CSV table of C-alpha atoms and ligand atoms in Angstrom, one decimal:
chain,number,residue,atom,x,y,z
E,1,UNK,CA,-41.8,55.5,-62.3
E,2,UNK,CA,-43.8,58.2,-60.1
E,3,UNK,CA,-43.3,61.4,-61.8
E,4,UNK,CA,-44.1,64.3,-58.8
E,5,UNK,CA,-42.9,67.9,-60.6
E,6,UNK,CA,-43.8,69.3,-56.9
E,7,UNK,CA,-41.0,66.6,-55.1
E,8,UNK,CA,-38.5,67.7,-57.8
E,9,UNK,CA,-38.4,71.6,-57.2
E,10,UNK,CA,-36.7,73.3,-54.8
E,11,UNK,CA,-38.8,74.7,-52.0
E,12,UNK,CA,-37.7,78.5,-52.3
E,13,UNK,CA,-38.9,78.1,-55.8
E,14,UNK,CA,-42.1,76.9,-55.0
E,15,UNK,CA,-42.6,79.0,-52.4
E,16,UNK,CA,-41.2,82.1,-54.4
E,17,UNK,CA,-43.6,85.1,-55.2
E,18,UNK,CA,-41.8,86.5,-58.5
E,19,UNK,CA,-41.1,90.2,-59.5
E,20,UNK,CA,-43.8,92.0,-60.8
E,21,UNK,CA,-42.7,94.3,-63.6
E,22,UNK,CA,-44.8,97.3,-65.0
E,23,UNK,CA,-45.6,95.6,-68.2
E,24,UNK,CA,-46.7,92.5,-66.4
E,25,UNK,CA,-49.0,94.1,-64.5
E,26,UNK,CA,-51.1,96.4,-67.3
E,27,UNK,CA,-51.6,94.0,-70.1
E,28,UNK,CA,-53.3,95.9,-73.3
E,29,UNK,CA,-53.5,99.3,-75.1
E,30,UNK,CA,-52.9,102.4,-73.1
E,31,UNK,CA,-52.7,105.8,-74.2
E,32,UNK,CA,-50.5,107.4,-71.7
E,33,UNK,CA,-47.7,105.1,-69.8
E,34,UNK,CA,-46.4,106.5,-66.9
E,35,UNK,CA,-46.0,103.1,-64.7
E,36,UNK,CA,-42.1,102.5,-65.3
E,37,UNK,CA,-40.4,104.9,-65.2
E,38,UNK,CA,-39.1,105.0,-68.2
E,39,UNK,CA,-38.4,108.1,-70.6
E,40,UNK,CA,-41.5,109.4,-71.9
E,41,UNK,CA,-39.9,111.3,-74.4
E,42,UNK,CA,-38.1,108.8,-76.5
E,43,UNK,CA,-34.9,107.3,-77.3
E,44,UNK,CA,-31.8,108.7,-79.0
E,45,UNK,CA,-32.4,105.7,-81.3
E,46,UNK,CA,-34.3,105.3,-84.8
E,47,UNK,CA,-36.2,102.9,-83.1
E,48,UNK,CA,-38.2,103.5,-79.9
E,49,UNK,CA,-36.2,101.4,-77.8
E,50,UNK,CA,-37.0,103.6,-74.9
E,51,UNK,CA,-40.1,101.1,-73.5
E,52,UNK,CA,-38.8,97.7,-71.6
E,53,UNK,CA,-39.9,94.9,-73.6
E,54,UNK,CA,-42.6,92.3,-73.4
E,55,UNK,CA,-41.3,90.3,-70.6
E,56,UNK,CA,-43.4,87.1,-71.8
E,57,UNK,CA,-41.8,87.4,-75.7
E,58,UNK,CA,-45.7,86.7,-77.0
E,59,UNK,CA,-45.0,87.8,-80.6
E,60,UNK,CA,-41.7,85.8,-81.1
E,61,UNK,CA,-43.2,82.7,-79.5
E,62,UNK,CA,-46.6,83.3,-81.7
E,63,UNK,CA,-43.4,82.9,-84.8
E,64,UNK,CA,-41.7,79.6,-83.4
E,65,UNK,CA,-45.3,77.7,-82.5
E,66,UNK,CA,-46.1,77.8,-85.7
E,67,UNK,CA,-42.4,77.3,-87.2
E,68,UNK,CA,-42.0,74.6,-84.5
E,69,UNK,CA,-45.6,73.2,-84.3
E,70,UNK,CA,-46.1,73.6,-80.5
E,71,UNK,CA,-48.3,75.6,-78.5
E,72,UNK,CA,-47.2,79.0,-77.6
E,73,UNK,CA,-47.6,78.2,-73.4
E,74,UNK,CA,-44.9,74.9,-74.3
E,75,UNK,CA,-42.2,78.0,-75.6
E,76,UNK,CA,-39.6,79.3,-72.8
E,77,UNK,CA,-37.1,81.7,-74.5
E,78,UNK,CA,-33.6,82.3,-73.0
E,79,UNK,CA,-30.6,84.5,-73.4
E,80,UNK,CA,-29.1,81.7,-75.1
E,81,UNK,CA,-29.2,78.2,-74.3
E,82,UNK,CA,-26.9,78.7,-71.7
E,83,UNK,CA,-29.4,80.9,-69.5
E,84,UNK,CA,-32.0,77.8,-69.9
E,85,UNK,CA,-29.6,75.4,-69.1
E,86,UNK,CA,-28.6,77.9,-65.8
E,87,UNK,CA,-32.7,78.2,-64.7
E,88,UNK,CA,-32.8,74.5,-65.0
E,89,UNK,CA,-30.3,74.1,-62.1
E,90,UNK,CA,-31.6,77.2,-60.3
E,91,UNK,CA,-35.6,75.4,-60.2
E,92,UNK,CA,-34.6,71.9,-59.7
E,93,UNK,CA,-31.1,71.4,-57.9
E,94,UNK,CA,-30.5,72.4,-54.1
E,95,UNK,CA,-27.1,73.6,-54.1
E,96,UNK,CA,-25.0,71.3,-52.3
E,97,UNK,CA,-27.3,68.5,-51.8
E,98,UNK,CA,-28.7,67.3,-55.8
E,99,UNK,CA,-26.7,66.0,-58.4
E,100,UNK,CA,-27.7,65.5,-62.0
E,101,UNK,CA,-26.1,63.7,-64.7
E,102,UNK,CA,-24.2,64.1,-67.8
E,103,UNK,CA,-22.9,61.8,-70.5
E,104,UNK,CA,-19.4,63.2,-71.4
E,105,UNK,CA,-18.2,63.6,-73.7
E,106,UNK,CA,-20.5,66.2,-74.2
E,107,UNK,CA,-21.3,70.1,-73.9
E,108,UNK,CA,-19.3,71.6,-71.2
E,109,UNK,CA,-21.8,74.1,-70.3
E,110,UNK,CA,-23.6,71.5,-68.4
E,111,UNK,CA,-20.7,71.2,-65.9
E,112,UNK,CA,-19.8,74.6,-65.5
E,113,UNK,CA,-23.1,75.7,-65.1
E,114,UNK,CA,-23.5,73.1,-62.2
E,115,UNK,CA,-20.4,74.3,-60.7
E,116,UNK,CA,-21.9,77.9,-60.5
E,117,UNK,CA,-24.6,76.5,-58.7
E,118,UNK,CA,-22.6,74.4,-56.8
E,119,UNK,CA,-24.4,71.0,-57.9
E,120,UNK,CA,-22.8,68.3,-57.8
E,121,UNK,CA,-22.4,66.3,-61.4
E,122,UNK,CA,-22.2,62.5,-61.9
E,123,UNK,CA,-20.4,61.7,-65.4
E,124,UNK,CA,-21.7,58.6,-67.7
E,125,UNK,CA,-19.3,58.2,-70.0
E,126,UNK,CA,-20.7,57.5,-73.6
E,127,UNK,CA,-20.1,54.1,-74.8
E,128,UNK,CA,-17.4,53.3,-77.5
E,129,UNK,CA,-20.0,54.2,-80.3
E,130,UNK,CA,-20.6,57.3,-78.4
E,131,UNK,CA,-24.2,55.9,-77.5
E,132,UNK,CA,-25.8,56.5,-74.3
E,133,UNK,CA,-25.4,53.7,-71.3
E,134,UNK,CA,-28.8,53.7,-70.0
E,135,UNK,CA,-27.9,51.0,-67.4
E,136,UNK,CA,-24.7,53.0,-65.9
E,137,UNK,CA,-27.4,56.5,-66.0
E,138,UNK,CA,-30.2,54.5,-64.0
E,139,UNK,CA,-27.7,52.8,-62.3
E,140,UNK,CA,-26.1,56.4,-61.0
E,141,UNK,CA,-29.3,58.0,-60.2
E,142,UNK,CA,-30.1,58.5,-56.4
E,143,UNK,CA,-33.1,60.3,-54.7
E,144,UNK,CA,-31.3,63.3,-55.1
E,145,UNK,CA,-30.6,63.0,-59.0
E,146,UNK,CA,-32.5,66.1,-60.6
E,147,UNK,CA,-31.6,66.2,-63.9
E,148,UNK,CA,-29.9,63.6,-66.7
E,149,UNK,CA,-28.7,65.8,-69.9
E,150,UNK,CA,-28.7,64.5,-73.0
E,151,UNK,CA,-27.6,66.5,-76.0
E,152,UNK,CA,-28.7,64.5,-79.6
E,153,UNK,CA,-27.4,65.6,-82.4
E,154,UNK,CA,-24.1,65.0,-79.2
E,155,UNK,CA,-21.6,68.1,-79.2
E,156,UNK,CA,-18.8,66.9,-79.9
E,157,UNK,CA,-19.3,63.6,-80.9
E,158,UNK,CA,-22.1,64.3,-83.6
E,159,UNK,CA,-24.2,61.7,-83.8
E,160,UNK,CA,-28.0,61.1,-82.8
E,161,UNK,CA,-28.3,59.3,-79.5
E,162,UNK,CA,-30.9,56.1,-79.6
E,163,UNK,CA,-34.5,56.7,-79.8
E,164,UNK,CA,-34.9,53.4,-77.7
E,165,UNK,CA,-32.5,54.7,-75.6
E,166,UNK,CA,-33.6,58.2,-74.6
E,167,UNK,CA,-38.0,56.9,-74.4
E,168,UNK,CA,-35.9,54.4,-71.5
E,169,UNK,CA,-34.7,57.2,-70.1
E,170,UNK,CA,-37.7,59.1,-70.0
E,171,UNK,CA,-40.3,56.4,-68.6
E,172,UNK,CA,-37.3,55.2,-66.1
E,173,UNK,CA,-36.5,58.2,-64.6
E,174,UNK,CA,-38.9,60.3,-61.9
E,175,UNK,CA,-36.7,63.0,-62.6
E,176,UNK,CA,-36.3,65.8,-65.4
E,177,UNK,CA,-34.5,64.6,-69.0
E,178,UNK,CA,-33.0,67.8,-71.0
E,179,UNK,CA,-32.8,66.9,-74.7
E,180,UNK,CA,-30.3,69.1,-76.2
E,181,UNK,CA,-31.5,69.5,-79.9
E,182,UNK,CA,-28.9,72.6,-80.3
E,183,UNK,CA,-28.4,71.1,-84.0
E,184,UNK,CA,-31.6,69.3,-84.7
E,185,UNK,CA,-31.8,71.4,-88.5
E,186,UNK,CA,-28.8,69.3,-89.3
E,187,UNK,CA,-30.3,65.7,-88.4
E,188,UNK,CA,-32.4,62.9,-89.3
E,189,UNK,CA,-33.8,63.3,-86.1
E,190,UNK,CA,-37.6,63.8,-85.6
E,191,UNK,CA,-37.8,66.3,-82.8
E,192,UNK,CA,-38.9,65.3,-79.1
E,193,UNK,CA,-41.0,68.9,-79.3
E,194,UNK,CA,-44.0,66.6,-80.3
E,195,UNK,CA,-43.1,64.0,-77.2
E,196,UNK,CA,-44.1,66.6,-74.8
E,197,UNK,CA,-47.4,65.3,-74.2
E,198,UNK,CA,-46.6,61.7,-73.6
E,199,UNK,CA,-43.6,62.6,-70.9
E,200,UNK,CA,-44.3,65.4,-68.1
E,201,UNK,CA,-40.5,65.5,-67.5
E,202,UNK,CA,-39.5,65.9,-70.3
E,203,UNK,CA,-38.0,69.7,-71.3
E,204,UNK,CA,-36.3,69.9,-74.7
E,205,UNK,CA,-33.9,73.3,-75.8
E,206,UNK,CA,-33.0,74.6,-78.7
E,207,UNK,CA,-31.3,77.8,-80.0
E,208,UNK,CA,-31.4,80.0,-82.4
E,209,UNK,CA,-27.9,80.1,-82.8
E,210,UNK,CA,-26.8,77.6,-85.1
E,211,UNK,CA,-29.2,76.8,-88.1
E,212,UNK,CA,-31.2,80.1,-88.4
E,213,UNK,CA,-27.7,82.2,-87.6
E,214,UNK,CA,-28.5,84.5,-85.2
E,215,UNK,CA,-25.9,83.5,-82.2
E,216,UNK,CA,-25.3,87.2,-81.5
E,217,UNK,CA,-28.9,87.9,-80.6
E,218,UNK,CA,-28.5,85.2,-77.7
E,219,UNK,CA,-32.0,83.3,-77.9
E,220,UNK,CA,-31.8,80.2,-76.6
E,221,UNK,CA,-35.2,77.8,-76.7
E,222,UNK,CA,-36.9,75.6,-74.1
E,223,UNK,CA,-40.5,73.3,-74.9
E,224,UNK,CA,-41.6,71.9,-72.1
E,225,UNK,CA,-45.1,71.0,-70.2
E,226,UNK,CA,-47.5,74.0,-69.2
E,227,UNK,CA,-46.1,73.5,-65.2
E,228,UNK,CA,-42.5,73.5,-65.9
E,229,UNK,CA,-42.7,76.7,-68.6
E,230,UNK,CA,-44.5,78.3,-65.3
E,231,UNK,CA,-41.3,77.8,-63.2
E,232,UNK,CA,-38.9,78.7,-66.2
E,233,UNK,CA,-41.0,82.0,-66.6
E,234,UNK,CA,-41.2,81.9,-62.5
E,235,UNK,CA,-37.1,82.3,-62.3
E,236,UNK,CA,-36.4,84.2,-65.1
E,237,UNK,CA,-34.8,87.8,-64.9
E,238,UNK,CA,-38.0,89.6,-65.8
E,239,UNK,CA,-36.7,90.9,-68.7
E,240,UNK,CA,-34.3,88.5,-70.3
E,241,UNK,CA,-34.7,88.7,-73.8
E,242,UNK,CA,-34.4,92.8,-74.8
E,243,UNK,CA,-36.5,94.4,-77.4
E,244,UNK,CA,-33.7,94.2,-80.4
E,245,UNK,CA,-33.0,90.8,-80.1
E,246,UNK,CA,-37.1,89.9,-80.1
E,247,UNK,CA,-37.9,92.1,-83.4
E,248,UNK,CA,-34.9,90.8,-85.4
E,249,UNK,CA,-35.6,87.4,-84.4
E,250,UNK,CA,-39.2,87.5,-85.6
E,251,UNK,CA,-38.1,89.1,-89.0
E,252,UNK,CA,-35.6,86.4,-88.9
E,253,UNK,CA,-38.1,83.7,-88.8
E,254,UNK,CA,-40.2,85.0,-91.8
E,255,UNK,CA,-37.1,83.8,-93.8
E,256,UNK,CA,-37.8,79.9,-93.3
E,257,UNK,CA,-36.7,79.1,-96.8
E,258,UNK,CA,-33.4,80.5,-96.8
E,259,UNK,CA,-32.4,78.9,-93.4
E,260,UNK,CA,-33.4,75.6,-95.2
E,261,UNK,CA,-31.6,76.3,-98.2
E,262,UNK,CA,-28.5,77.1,-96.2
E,263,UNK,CA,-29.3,73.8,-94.6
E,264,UNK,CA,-29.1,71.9,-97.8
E,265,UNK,CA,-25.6,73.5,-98.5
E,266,UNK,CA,-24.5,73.0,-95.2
E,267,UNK,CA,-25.5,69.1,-95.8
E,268,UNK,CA,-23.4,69.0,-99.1
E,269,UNK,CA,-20.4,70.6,-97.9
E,270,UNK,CA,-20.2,68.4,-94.4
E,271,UNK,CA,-20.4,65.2,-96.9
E,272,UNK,CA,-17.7,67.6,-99.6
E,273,UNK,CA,-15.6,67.8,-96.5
E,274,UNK,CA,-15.2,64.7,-95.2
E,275,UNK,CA,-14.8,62.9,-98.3
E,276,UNK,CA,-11.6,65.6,-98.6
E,277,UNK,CA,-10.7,65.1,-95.4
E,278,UNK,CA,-10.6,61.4,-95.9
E,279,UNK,CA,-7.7,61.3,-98.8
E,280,UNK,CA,-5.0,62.8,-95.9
E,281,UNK,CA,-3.1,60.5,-94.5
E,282,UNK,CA,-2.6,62.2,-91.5
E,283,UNK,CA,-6.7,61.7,-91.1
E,284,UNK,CA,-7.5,58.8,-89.2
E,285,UNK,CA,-11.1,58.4,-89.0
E,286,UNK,CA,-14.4,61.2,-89.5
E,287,UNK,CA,-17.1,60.3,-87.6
E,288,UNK,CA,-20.5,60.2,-88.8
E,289,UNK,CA,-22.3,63.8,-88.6
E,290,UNK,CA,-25.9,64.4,-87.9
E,291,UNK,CA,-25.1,68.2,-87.3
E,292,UNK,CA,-22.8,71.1,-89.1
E,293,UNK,CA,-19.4,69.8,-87.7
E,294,UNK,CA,-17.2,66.9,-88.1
E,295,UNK,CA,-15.1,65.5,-85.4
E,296,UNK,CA,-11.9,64.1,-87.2
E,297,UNK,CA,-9.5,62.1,-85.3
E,298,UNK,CA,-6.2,62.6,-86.4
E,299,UNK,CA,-2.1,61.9,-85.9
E,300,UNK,CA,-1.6,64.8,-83.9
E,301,UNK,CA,-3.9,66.6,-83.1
E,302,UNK,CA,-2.1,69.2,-81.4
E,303,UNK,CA,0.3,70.0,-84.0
E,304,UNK,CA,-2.4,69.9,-86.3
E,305,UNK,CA,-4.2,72.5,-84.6
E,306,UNK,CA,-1.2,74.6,-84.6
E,307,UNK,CA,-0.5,74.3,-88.3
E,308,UNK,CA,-3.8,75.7,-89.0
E,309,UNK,CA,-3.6,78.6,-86.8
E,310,UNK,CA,-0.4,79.6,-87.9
E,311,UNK,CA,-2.6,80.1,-91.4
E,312,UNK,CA,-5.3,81.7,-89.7
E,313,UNK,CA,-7.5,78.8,-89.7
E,314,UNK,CA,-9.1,77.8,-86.3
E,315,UNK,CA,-11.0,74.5,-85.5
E,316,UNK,CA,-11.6,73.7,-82.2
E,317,UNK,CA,-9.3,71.0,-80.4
E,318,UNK,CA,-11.2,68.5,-78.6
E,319,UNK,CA,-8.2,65.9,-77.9
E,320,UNK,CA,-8.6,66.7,-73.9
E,321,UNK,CA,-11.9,65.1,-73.8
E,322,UNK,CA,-12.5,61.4,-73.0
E,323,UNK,CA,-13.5,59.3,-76.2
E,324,UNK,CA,-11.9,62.0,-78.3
E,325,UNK,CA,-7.9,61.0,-78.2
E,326,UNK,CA,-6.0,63.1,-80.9
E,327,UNK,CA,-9.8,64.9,-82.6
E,328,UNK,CA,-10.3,67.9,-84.1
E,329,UNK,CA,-14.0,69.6,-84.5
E,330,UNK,CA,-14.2,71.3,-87.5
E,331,UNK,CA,-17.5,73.5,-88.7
E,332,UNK,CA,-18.7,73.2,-91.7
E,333,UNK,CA,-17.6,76.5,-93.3
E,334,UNK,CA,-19.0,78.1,-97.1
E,335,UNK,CA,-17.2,76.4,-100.3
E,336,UNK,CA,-14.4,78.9,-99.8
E,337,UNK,CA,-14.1,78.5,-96.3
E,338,UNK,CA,-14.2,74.6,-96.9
E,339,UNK,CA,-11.6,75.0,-100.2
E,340,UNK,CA,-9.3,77.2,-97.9
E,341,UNK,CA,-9.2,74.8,-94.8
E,342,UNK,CA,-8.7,71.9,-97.6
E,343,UNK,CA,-5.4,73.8,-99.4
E,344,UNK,CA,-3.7,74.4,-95.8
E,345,UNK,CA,-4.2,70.9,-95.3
E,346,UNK,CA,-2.5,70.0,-98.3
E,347,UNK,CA,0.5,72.0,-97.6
E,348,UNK,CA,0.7,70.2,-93.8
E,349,UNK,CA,3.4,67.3,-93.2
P,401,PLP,C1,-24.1,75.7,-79.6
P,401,PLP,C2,-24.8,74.9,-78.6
P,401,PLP,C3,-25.9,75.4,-77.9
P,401,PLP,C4,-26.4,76.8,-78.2
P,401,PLP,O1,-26.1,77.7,-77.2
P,401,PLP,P1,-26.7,79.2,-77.2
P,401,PLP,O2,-26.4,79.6,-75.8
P,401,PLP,O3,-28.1,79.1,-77.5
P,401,PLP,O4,-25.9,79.9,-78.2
P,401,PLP,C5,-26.6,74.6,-77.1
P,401,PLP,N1,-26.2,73.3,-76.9
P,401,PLP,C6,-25.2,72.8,-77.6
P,401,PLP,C7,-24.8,71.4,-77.4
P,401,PLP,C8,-24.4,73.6,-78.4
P,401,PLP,O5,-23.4,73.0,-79.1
């Protein structure tokens, strides 16, 4: 494998001279700014919101390397996952002409973000045990394959995807491989963050919006190798992650231990849940979870579905996608959430 980063981006991005905001271009302490135009004289807020915000996110990222053990240049932060998953196509893919690859069923932001960009996706279904088929993904790669997506702990499926598996991926491939971790505080999988340095395309993302509970503040996280955070930060809108959202977020991460204790609950209840779920009849099977849903297969799904949102219960129904005939996805809720969903069941026939 002959790993280029320079053959796999697109040439406007290389080429591409980016913005050049205010704040980039003064760096440091100043007394008097008058370089952006912004309203000297405050905001009608509490806070001072009236000053754009540090386009590079340095304090947040200073937080998550040492929460996450990384080096602060490895850290890309996004609004959301989804705006990483967008720049992704937007640095790699030429409209039209690449294709990338994804392994339904599996996170559908990964197709209808390639439709936006109009590039074209080649689908690898899972295998049976909802593994990865490494073959069928090399086999399906061409000169113009960009990207292969994987997402482990796999939404909706919610199980790990090989180790084995994913390194053949990675030293087989000349392209990039996206590892998903969205719900790595829920697994028994060790994080690829600490990979980076043995695989240059490697680029994994995470968010902020599932364990540590902050999915309204839309911060979605990339690690990847010095080169490719330079093209993320290259792309970007220059301001993509506003003020609010960077100072909550690093008071949110000073709270490490309740995030892990929530963690631990969320673990009991998934393994409360499923054990309930398991004494219906109308349950067929609950998939093993490394993540803070369970995908139950049931009769009928569809009715099911109905049943529970007739009593204000909604799950989401995930019987349209291949592999996943007549499932449900269910989050794990709180105890009373959990007890709720558990007496509507018992009513249902
Ligand atoms: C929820 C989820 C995300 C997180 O998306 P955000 O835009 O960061 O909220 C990413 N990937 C997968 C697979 C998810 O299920």
């Amino acid at each position: 494998m002959n790993f280029e980063l320079e053959k796999l981006v697109r040439c406007n991005i290389s080429k591409l001279i980016p913005y050049s905001s205010a704040r980039h271009e003064f760096i440091g302490e100043a007394s008097v700014y008058l370089d952006a135009n912004e309203n000297s004289f405050g905001s009608p807020l509490k806070e001072n919101f009236n000053r754009y915000p540090d386009p590079l996110q340095w304090q947040l990222k200073l937080e998550l390397s040492k929460i996450k053990e990384v080096s602060l240049e490895n850290i890309f932060i996004g609004n959301g996952s989804d705006e990483v998953i967008d720049l992704a196509y937007r640095i790699f893919c030429n409209p039209g002409k690449d294709n990338v690859i994804i392994c339904p069923p599996t996170y559908g932001m990964y197709e209808v973000s390639a439709n936006i960009n109009d590039v074209e996706i080649k689908k690898v279904i899972l295998k049976e045990n909802f593994q990865l088929d490494v073959d069928g993904i090399l086999n399906a790669t061409d000169e113009n394959t960009k990207i292969i997506f994987i997402c482990s702990p796999n939404n909706p499926t919610a199980n790990n995807m090989s180790r084995n598996d994913i390194e053949k991926l990675l030293t087989n491939f000349a392209g990039m491989v996206i590892i998903d971790e969205a719900y790595i505080n829920f697994s028994t999988q060790k994080t690829y963050i600490q990979e980076l340095t043995s695989y240059e395309n490697l680029i994994v993302m995470q968010s902020l919006s599932k364990a540590w509970g902050l999915a309204s503040l839309r911060l979605g996280l990339a690690f990847a190798s010095l080169q490719v955070i330079e093209l993320f930060n290259k792309v970007k809108p220059p301001y993509n992650i506003n003020k609010a959202s960077q100072q909550f977020a690093i008071e949110a991460l000073q709270n490490t231990l309740q995030v892990k204790e929530w963690v631990k609950q969320i673990l009991e209840q998934r393994e409360f849940l499923k054990r309930q779920l398991l004494n219906f009849s109308f349950v067929k099977k609950v998939y093993e979870s490394e993540a803070n849903f369970l995908l139950v297969k049931v009769e009928d799904a569809g009715d099911l579905y109905n049943y529970l949102e007739a009593n204000k219960i909604i799950v989401r129904n995930r019987s349209r996608e291949v592999l996943c005939d007549n499932c449900l996805r269910i989050t794990v809720g709180t105890p009373e959430e959990n007890l709720e969903l558990i007496k509507i069941l018992n009513t249902y026939d």
